[in-house]
Amino acid sequence: MTPPKRGSRGESAGVVGGWGDLAVAAVLTVAAAAVLLSAAPPPPLRWGFGVPFLLVWPGYAVVSALYPERPSEESTAASGTHFGGRNSGGTYSETASRAAALANPGWTARAALSLASSGVVVALVVIAANRVAAVRTGPVVVGLLLVTLAGLGVAAGRRLLVAPEDRAAPVGAMTGGVATVREGGSGPAGGPSGGPFTRGTGGGSAATKRQTVALVVAAALLVVTVAVAGAVPPQGEGFTEATLLAENESGDLVATDYPTTFVAGEGHPLTVAIENNEHRPVTYEVVVLAQDVDADGSVTAQRQIDEFDVDTDHGERELVERQIAPETTGEGVRLRFLIYTDGADGADGEGSSAANGSDTADAEVDPEDADQVLQLWIDVVDERDE
């Protein structure tokens, strides 16, 4: 019987299988970053894109860059050698197969490594962002975006250097395996090589299929569960969302591009976004402090520079722009926006002087009592230094 010829369909499937997963990961990573950096993304959208952005794509990029070749058991099945079986020369190759599997793990192990690696990448980016510009949404999202895209780029380049028959192709392996099972052959449609779902002469491919499907389903359930839990909190559980926004060059409010240098006595616009999901009307009290912090993180002095109220109904989101004007100069000053759901004890009577542009020294407001805290690190300079 004449073997089936490779046509344009097979060639296009090879292209999609070899780089399709990287392209999808890149597109979803960019989309997630755009959603997270926007001024007010809806919670379902934010969680739906944000959870994979943190838990999946960074690690997937790293693992794809580390392992550009297809798994060892897949290559072994294609060459007729099986784990724990005999090779073409009739000798056992179990030890060699296990060593190859450790050096070039299967799809199941790669998926697990991707989830674990994502946590490591996120932690490193957060640490780096904290050293450069404090932990804020903008720098962390941009850092993860750059690291993930860099990893995907390296993965694509390394796959290009691998022979097509040995190249890692998750999409091609899945589609090829399904075609093989349907046709009852020993390899993917249009070729003799085996995927993780092929019916080879050994039993490893069936086990690999079950493991891969189980892990993919478990990972998908994990991501969906976390996303749904964040986007749709239990009925009756109230919460408040607060975000600090600044205006970019285009005039849009974004959670990045914050001013970092303030001139003493001059107002600098910052916007506080508060969304009420408390299932009741709430009047929020916001107290703004300027804190001097020493090397070990202890607060040596703090001054109240603003105070205002925000009235909201359930489900309502308010944007309040304030002119923040610290009076005392200094480097590494920490602005803290303390948001109280039921009012701030000890803050009464301080707001009038703060609103008029003067610091209230030794403010007695305790940040530990705040329901939400937003912060920004700034330098306050004298006008003569400008």
Short mmCIF file of C-alpha atoms in Angstrom, two decimals:
data_model
loop_
_atom_site.label_atom_id
_atom_site.label_comp_id
_atom_site.label_asym_id
_atom_site.label_seq_id
_atom_site.Cartn_x
_atom_site.Cartn_y
_atom_site.Cartn_z
CA MET A 1 0.00 0.00 0.00
CA THR A 2 1.34 3.40 -0.93
CA PRO A 3 1.85 5.59 2.16
CA PRO A 4 -0.15 8.80 2.24
CA LYS A 5 1.62 11.81 0.83
CA ARG A 6 2.31 14.93 2.77
CA GLY A 7 0.28 17.79 1.44
CA SER A 8 -0.10 21.43 2.21
CA ARG A 9 -2.40 20.49 5.07
CA GLY A 10 0.34 18.51 6.77
CA GLU A 11 2.92 21.22 6.18
CA SER A 12 0.67 23.90 7.64
CA ALA A 13 -0.10 21.65 10.59
CA GLY A 14 3.64 21.30 11.19
CA VAL A 15 4.07 25.05 11.26
CA VAL A 16 1.15 25.48 13.66
CA GLY A 17 2.36 22.59 15.80
CA GLY A 18 5.91 23.92 16.01
CA TRP A 19 5.17 27.53 16.89
CA GLY A 20 1.43 27.77 17.39
CA ASP A 21 1.64 27.36 21.15
CA LEU A 22 4.25 30.12 21.43
CA ALA A 23 2.14 32.47 19.30
CA VAL A 24 -0.96 31.84 21.41
CA ALA A 25 1.01 32.36 24.62
CA ALA A 26 2.47 35.64 23.30
CA VAL A 27 -0.92 37.00 22.21
CA LEU A 28 -2.61 36.12 25.50
CA THR A 29 0.31 37.56 27.49
CA VAL A 30 0.11 40.91 25.67
CA ALA A 31 -3.69 40.94 26.03
CA ALA A 32 -3.43 40.23 29.76
CA ALA A 33 -0.89 43.03 30.25
CA ALA A 34 -3.15 45.46 28.39
CA VAL A 35 -6.10 44.50 30.60
CA LEU A 36 -4.13 44.76 33.85
CA LEU A 37 -2.62 48.13 32.92
CA SER A 38 -5.95 49.68 31.93
CA ALA A 39 -7.62 52.09 34.32
CA ALA A 40 -10.68 50.07 35.32
CA PRO A 41 -10.90 46.55 33.89
CA PRO A 42 -14.03 44.62 34.92
CA PRO A 43 -13.22 42.03 37.62
CA PRO A 44 -14.10 38.99 35.45
CA LEU A 45 -11.82 40.26 32.68
CA ARG A 46 -9.04 41.13 35.10
CA TRP A 47 -9.11 37.73 36.80
CA GLY A 48 -9.69 35.77 33.60
CA PHE A 49 -6.58 37.22 31.96
CA GLY A 50 -4.60 37.90 35.12
CA VAL A 51 -4.52 34.39 36.61
CA PRO A 52 -2.90 32.72 33.54
CA PHE A 53 -0.63 35.77 33.24
CA LEU A 54 0.73 34.98 36.71
CA LEU A 55 0.39 31.20 36.98
CA VAL A 56 0.91 29.87 33.45
CA TRP A 57 2.61 31.97 30.79
CA PRO A 58 5.88 33.01 32.55
CA GLY A 59 6.73 29.43 33.44
CA TYR A 60 5.59 28.12 30.06
CA ALA A 61 7.96 30.54 28.34
CA VAL A 62 10.89 29.45 30.52
CA VAL A 63 10.23 25.72 30.10
CA SER A 64 9.73 26.10 26.33
CA ALA A 65 13.07 27.91 26.09
CA LEU A 66 14.83 25.21 28.13
CA TYR A 67 13.41 22.29 26.15
CA PRO A 68 13.16 23.05 22.42
CA GLU A 69 13.06 19.34 21.50
CA ARG A 70 10.09 17.05 21.81
CA PRO A 71 9.96 14.74 24.84
CA SER A 72 12.25 11.74 25.04
CA GLU A 73 9.45 9.18 25.18
CA GLU A 74 7.95 10.66 22.01
CA SER A 75 11.28 10.49 20.18
CA THR A 76 11.83 6.98 21.52
CA ALA A 77 8.43 5.83 20.30
CA ALA A 78 9.15 7.27 16.87
CA SER A 79 12.44 5.35 16.60
CA GLY A 80 10.97 2.06 17.80
CA THR A 81 12.60 2.06 21.26
CA HIS A 82 10.32 1.94 24.32
CA PHE A 83 10.92 2.53 27.99
CA GLY A 84 11.63 -0.75 29.72
CA GLY A 85 11.62 -2.65 26.39
CA ARG A 86 14.18 -3.79 23.87
CA ASN A 87 15.75 -1.63 21.23
CA SER A 88 16.37 -2.69 17.63
CA GLY A 89 19.47 -4.61 18.72
CA GLY A 90 17.53 -6.68 21.25
CA THR A 91 19.13 -5.16 24.41
CA TYR A 92 17.33 -3.47 27.27
CA SER A 93 17.50 0.33 27.27
CA GLU A 94 15.57 1.19 30.45
CA THR A 95 18.48 3.04 32.10
CA ALA A 96 19.24 5.06 28.99
CA SER A 97 15.56 5.84 28.50
CA ARG A 98 15.19 7.08 32.06
CA ALA A 99 18.27 9.27 31.72
CA ALA A 100 16.90 10.70 28.50
CA ALA A 101 13.55 11.36 30.16
CA LEU A 102 15.25 13.33 32.93
CA ALA A 103 17.25 15.39 30.45
CA ASN A 104 14.27 15.91 28.14
CA PRO A 105 11.05 15.47 30.18
CA GLY A 106 7.64 14.61 28.78
CA TRP A 107 4.65 16.85 28.30
CA THR A 108 3.25 16.01 31.72
CA ALA A 109 6.46 16.97 33.49
CA ARG A 110 6.81 20.12 31.38
CA ALA A 111 3.31 21.25 32.32
CA ALA A 112 4.11 20.75 36.01
CA LEU A 113 7.42 22.59 35.60
CA SER A 114 5.60 25.47 33.91
CA LEU A 115 3.31 25.99 36.89
CA ALA A 116 6.21 25.78 39.34
CA SER A 117 8.45 28.05 37.26
CA SER A 118 5.75 30.71 37.03
CA GLY A 119 5.88 31.18 40.79
CA VAL A 120 9.65 31.60 40.69
CA VAL A 121 9.53 34.10 37.81
CA VAL A 122 6.79 36.17 39.47
CA ALA A 123 8.71 36.26 42.75
CA LEU A 124 11.91 37.41 41.05
CA VAL A 125 10.10 40.12 39.09
CA VAL A 126 8.38 41.39 42.24
CA ILE A 127 11.72 41.54 44.08
CA ALA A 128 13.32 43.41 41.18
CA ALA A 129 10.38 45.83 40.91
CA ASN A 130 10.56 46.52 44.63
CA ARG A 131 14.22 47.48 44.37
CA VAL A 132 13.65 49.75 41.37
CA ALA A 133 10.27 51.40 41.93
CA ALA A 134 8.50 49.73 44.86
CA VAL A 135 5.89 47.03 44.36
CA ARG A 136 3.26 48.57 42.10
CA THR A 137 1.01 47.04 39.49
CA GLY A 138 2.61 48.81 36.53
CA PRO A 139 6.26 47.79 36.99
CA VAL A 140 5.35 44.22 37.94
CA VAL A 141 3.07 43.74 34.93
CA VAL A 142 5.60 45.28 32.54
CA GLY A 143 8.40 43.17 34.03
CA LEU A 144 6.41 39.94 33.65
CA LEU A 145 5.44 40.93 30.12
CA LEU A 146 9.06 41.49 29.08
CA VAL A 147 10.34 38.32 30.76
CA THR A 148 7.58 36.17 29.25
CA LEU A 149 7.98 37.56 25.73
CA ALA A 150 11.76 37.19 25.98
CA GLY A 151 11.36 33.56 27.03
CA LEU A 152 8.95 32.88 24.17
CA GLY A 153 11.36 34.52 21.73
CA VAL A 154 14.25 32.38 22.95
CA ALA A 155 12.03 29.29 22.72
CA ALA A 156 11.12 30.08 19.11
CA GLY A 157 14.77 30.64 18.20
CA ARG A 158 15.92 27.41 19.83
CA ARG A 159 13.17 25.39 18.15
CA LEU A 160 14.28 26.80 14.81
CA LEU A 161 17.71 25.23 15.36
CA VAL A 162 16.21 21.78 15.99
CA ALA A 163 15.42 19.38 13.15
CA PRO A 164 11.67 19.43 12.35
CA GLU A 165 11.21 15.77 13.31
CA ASP A 166 12.77 16.43 16.75
CA ARG A 167 11.22 19.85 17.38
CA ALA A 168 8.90 20.36 20.34
CA ALA A 169 5.39 20.75 18.96
CA PRO A 170 2.68 20.51 21.64
CA VAL A 171 -0.11 21.44 19.24
CA GLY A 172 1.15 19.08 16.56
CA ALA A 173 1.56 16.26 19.08
CA MET A 174 -2.00 16.64 20.31
CA THR A 175 -3.57 16.87 16.85
CA GLY A 176 -1.30 14.19 15.43
CA GLY A 177 -2.14 11.82 18.26
CA VAL A 178 -5.87 12.29 17.81
CA ALA A 179 -5.58 11.60 14.10
CA THR A 180 -3.61 8.43 14.80
CA VAL A 181 -6.13 7.07 17.27
CA ARG A 182 -8.97 7.71 14.86
CA GLU A 183 -7.18 5.99 11.99
CA GLY A 184 -5.83 3.13 14.11
CA GLY A 185 -2.31 3.59 12.74
CA SER A 186 1.05 3.57 14.44
CA GLY A 187 1.87 7.23 13.95
CA PRO A 188 0.32 10.60 13.19
CA ALA A 189 -1.62 10.99 9.99
CA GLY A 190 0.69 11.52 7.09
CA GLY A 191 3.87 10.20 8.75
CA PRO A 192 5.40 7.39 10.77
CA SER A 193 6.55 9.36 13.79
CA GLY A 194 4.56 8.99 17.00
CA GLY A 195 3.01 11.60 19.24
CA PRO A 196 2.02 11.23 22.86
CA PHE A 197 -1.31 9.73 21.82
CA THR A 198 -0.08 7.16 19.28
CA ARG A 199 -0.77 3.45 19.35
CA GLY A 200 2.79 2.24 19.24
CA THR A 201 4.04 -1.22 20.07
CA GLY A 202 4.91 -0.18 23.64
CA GLY A 203 2.56 0.80 26.43
CA GLY A 204 4.24 4.10 27.29
CA SER A 205 2.26 6.22 24.83
CA ALA A 206 -1.12 5.31 26.34
CA ALA A 207 0.14 6.11 29.84
CA THR A 208 1.59 9.39 28.61
CA LYS A 209 -1.75 10.26 27.06
CA ARG A 210 -3.62 9.65 30.31
CA GLN A 211 -1.07 11.61 32.36
CA THR A 212 -1.06 14.52 29.94
CA VAL A 213 -4.84 14.75 29.76
CA ALA A 214 -5.14 14.50 33.55
CA LEU A 215 -2.58 17.23 34.17
CA VAL A 216 -4.03 19.54 31.52
CA VAL A 217 -7.50 19.13 33.01
CA ALA A 218 -6.16 19.70 36.55
CA ALA A 219 -4.24 22.82 35.49
CA ALA A 220 -7.26 24.17 33.63
CA LEU A 221 -9.47 23.56 36.66
CA LEU A 222 -6.94 25.33 38.89
CA VAL A 223 -6.81 28.40 36.66
CA VAL A 224 -10.60 28.52 36.19
CA THR A 225 -11.26 28.03 39.91
CA VAL A 226 -8.90 30.83 40.94
CA ALA A 227 -10.28 33.15 38.25
CA VAL A 228 -13.91 32.49 39.14
CA ALA A 229 -13.24 32.78 42.87
CA GLY A 230 -11.64 36.18 42.37
CA ALA A 231 -14.09 37.50 39.80
CA VAL A 232 -17.26 36.29 41.54
CA PRO A 233 -16.90 36.48 45.35
CA PRO A 234 -19.40 34.56 47.50
CA GLN A 235 -22.80 36.21 47.77
CA GLY A 236 -23.02 38.45 50.79
CA GLU A 237 -19.26 38.87 51.21
CA GLY A 238 -18.52 42.56 50.88
CA PHE A 239 -15.29 44.04 49.66
CA THR A 240 -13.80 47.30 48.40
CA GLU A 241 -11.44 47.80 45.49
CA ALA A 242 -9.13 50.80 45.50
CA THR A 243 -6.55 51.86 42.93
CA LEU A 244 -4.17 54.80 42.62
CA LEU A 245 -4.17 56.26 39.10
CA ALA A 246 -2.15 58.88 37.26
CA GLU A 247 -2.63 60.60 33.94
CA ASN A 248 -0.29 59.51 31.14
CA GLU A 249 0.88 61.55 28.15
CA SER A 250 -2.31 60.70 26.24
CA GLY A 251 -4.50 61.98 29.04
CA ASP A 252 -5.70 58.53 30.09
CA LEU A 253 -5.81 57.39 33.70
CA VAL A 254 -3.54 54.39 34.18
CA ALA A 255 -2.11 52.44 37.10
CA THR A 256 1.42 53.37 36.08
CA ASP A 257 3.47 56.42 35.02
CA TYR A 258 3.14 57.92 38.49
CA PRO A 259 5.01 61.17 39.20
CA THR A 260 8.01 60.49 41.39
CA THR A 261 9.32 64.02 41.98
CA PHE A 262 7.12 66.56 43.75
CA VAL A 263 7.90 70.24 44.28
CA ALA A 264 7.24 71.26 47.88
CA GLY A 265 4.08 73.32 48.19
CA GLU A 266 2.88 72.63 44.63
CA GLY A 267 -0.11 70.42 43.92
CA HIS A 268 0.42 67.27 41.86
CA PRO A 269 -2.70 65.48 40.57
CA LEU A 270 -3.34 61.89 41.62
CA THR A 271 -6.63 60.04 41.27
CA VAL A 272 -8.04 57.54 43.75
CA ALA A 273 -10.48 55.01 42.28
CA ILE A 274 -12.79 53.34 44.81
CA GLU A 275 -15.32 50.66 43.90
CA ASN A 276 -17.96 49.77 46.49
CA ASN A 277 -18.93 46.08 46.60
CA GLU A 278 -20.00 46.11 50.24
CA HIS A 279 -23.70 45.49 49.45
CA ARG A 280 -24.59 48.78 51.15
CA PRO A 281 -23.96 52.50 50.73
CA VAL A 282 -20.58 53.47 52.16
CA THR A 283 -18.92 56.79 52.88
CA TYR A 284 -15.20 56.18 52.64
CA GLU A 285 -12.76 58.40 54.46
CA VAL A 286 -9.37 58.79 52.81
CA VAL A 287 -6.37 60.14 54.72
CA VAL A 288 -3.13 60.92 52.89
CA LEU A 289 0.14 60.74 54.83
CA ALA A 290 3.70 61.66 53.89
CA GLN A 291 6.07 59.41 55.84
CA ASP A 292 9.82 59.58 56.39
CA VAL A 293 11.19 56.03 56.47
CA ASP A 294 14.64 54.92 57.58
CA ALA A 295 16.77 52.12 56.12
CA ASP A 296 15.09 49.34 58.09
CA GLY A 297 11.60 50.43 57.07
CA SER A 298 10.66 52.14 60.33
CA VAL A 299 8.63 55.35 60.12
CA THR A 300 10.55 58.21 61.73
CA ALA A 301 7.95 60.91 61.05
CA GLN A 302 4.65 61.28 59.27
CA ARG A 303 2.56 64.24 58.22
CA GLN A 304 -1.06 64.33 57.12
CA ILE A 305 -1.32 66.25 53.87
CA ASP A 306 -4.89 65.56 52.74
CA GLU A 307 -8.20 64.11 53.86
CA PHE A 308 -11.49 63.67 52.00
CA ASP A 309 -14.68 61.60 51.92
CA VAL A 310 -16.11 59.54 49.07
CA ASP A 311 -19.83 58.68 49.05
CA THR A 312 -20.74 55.55 47.08
CA ASP A 313 -23.63 53.15 46.61
CA HIS A 314 -23.17 49.42 46.18
CA GLY A 315 -21.69 48.61 42.78
CA GLU A 316 -20.65 52.22 42.20
CA ARG A 317 -17.12 53.26 41.27
CA GLU A 318 -15.90 56.77 42.04
CA LEU A 319 -12.83 58.52 40.64
CA VAL A 320 -11.59 61.32 42.88
CA GLU A 321 -8.74 63.55 41.70
CA ARG A 322 -6.75 65.32 44.41
CA GLN A 323 -3.92 67.83 44.29
CA ILE A 324 -1.25 66.34 46.53
CA ALA A 325 1.05 69.05 47.89
CA PRO A 326 3.60 67.93 50.50
CA GLU A 327 5.40 70.82 52.19
CA THR A 328 8.48 69.15 53.67
CA THR A 329 11.35 68.25 51.34
CA GLY A 330 13.13 64.92 51.43
CA GLU A 331 14.17 61.88 49.43
CA GLY A 332 12.40 58.55 49.63
CA VAL A 333 9.20 59.98 51.07
CA ARG A 334 6.37 57.46 51.21
CA LEU A 335 2.92 58.71 50.30
CA ARG A 336 0.23 56.52 51.83
CA PHE A 337 -3.47 56.77 51.03
CA LEU A 338 -5.35 55.22 53.95
CA ILE A 339 -8.91 54.22 53.07
CA TYR A 340 -11.34 53.65 55.93
CA THR A 341 -14.71 52.04 55.35
CA ASP A 342 -16.18 53.24 58.65
CA GLY A 343 -14.14 56.37 59.32
CA ALA A 344 -10.68 56.99 60.75
CA ASP A 345 -10.41 57.45 64.49
CA GLY A 346 -8.08 60.27 65.37
CA ALA A 347 -8.24 61.93 61.96
CA ASP A 348 -11.12 64.28 62.76
CA GLY A 349 -10.23 67.91 62.67
CA GLU A 350 -7.05 67.42 60.66
CA GLY A 351 -8.58 67.62 57.23
CA SER A 352 -9.11 71.37 57.05
CA SER A 353 -5.46 72.26 57.49
CA ALA A 354 -4.36 69.48 55.18
CA ALA A 355 -6.79 70.54 52.50
CA ASN A 356 -5.35 74.04 52.56
CA GLY A 357 -1.97 72.67 51.53
CA SER A 358 -0.05 72.44 54.80
CA ASP A 359 1.43 69.36 56.42
CA THR A 360 -0.04 68.32 59.75
CA ALA A 361 2.96 67.15 61.74
CA ASP A 362 2.91 63.98 63.83
CA ALA A 363 -0.46 62.80 62.52
CA GLU A 364 -1.99 60.33 64.94
CA VAL A 365 -3.74 58.26 62.29
CA ASP A 366 -2.71 54.62 62.56
CA PRO A 367 -2.19 53.00 59.12
CA GLU A 368 -2.79 49.60 60.71
CA ASP A 369 -6.46 50.52 61.19
CA ALA A 370 -7.02 51.29 57.50
CA ASP A 371 -9.14 48.92 55.41
CA GLN A 372 -7.15 49.68 52.25
CA VAL A 373 -3.69 51.23 51.83
CA LEU A 374 -2.27 52.65 48.60
CA GLN A 375 1.28 53.95 48.54
CA LEU A 376 3.74 55.75 46.29
CA TRP A 377 7.43 56.55 46.83
CA ILE A 378 8.41 60.09 45.88
CA ASP A 379 11.14 62.71 46.27
CA VAL A 380 10.03 66.14 47.48
CA VAL A 381 12.35 68.92 46.29
CA ASP A 382 12.49 72.64 46.87
CA GLU A 383 11.30 74.86 44.05
CA ARG A 384 14.78 76.39 43.84
CA ASP A 385 16.20 72.96 42.99
CA GLU A 386 14.04 72.67 39.88
#
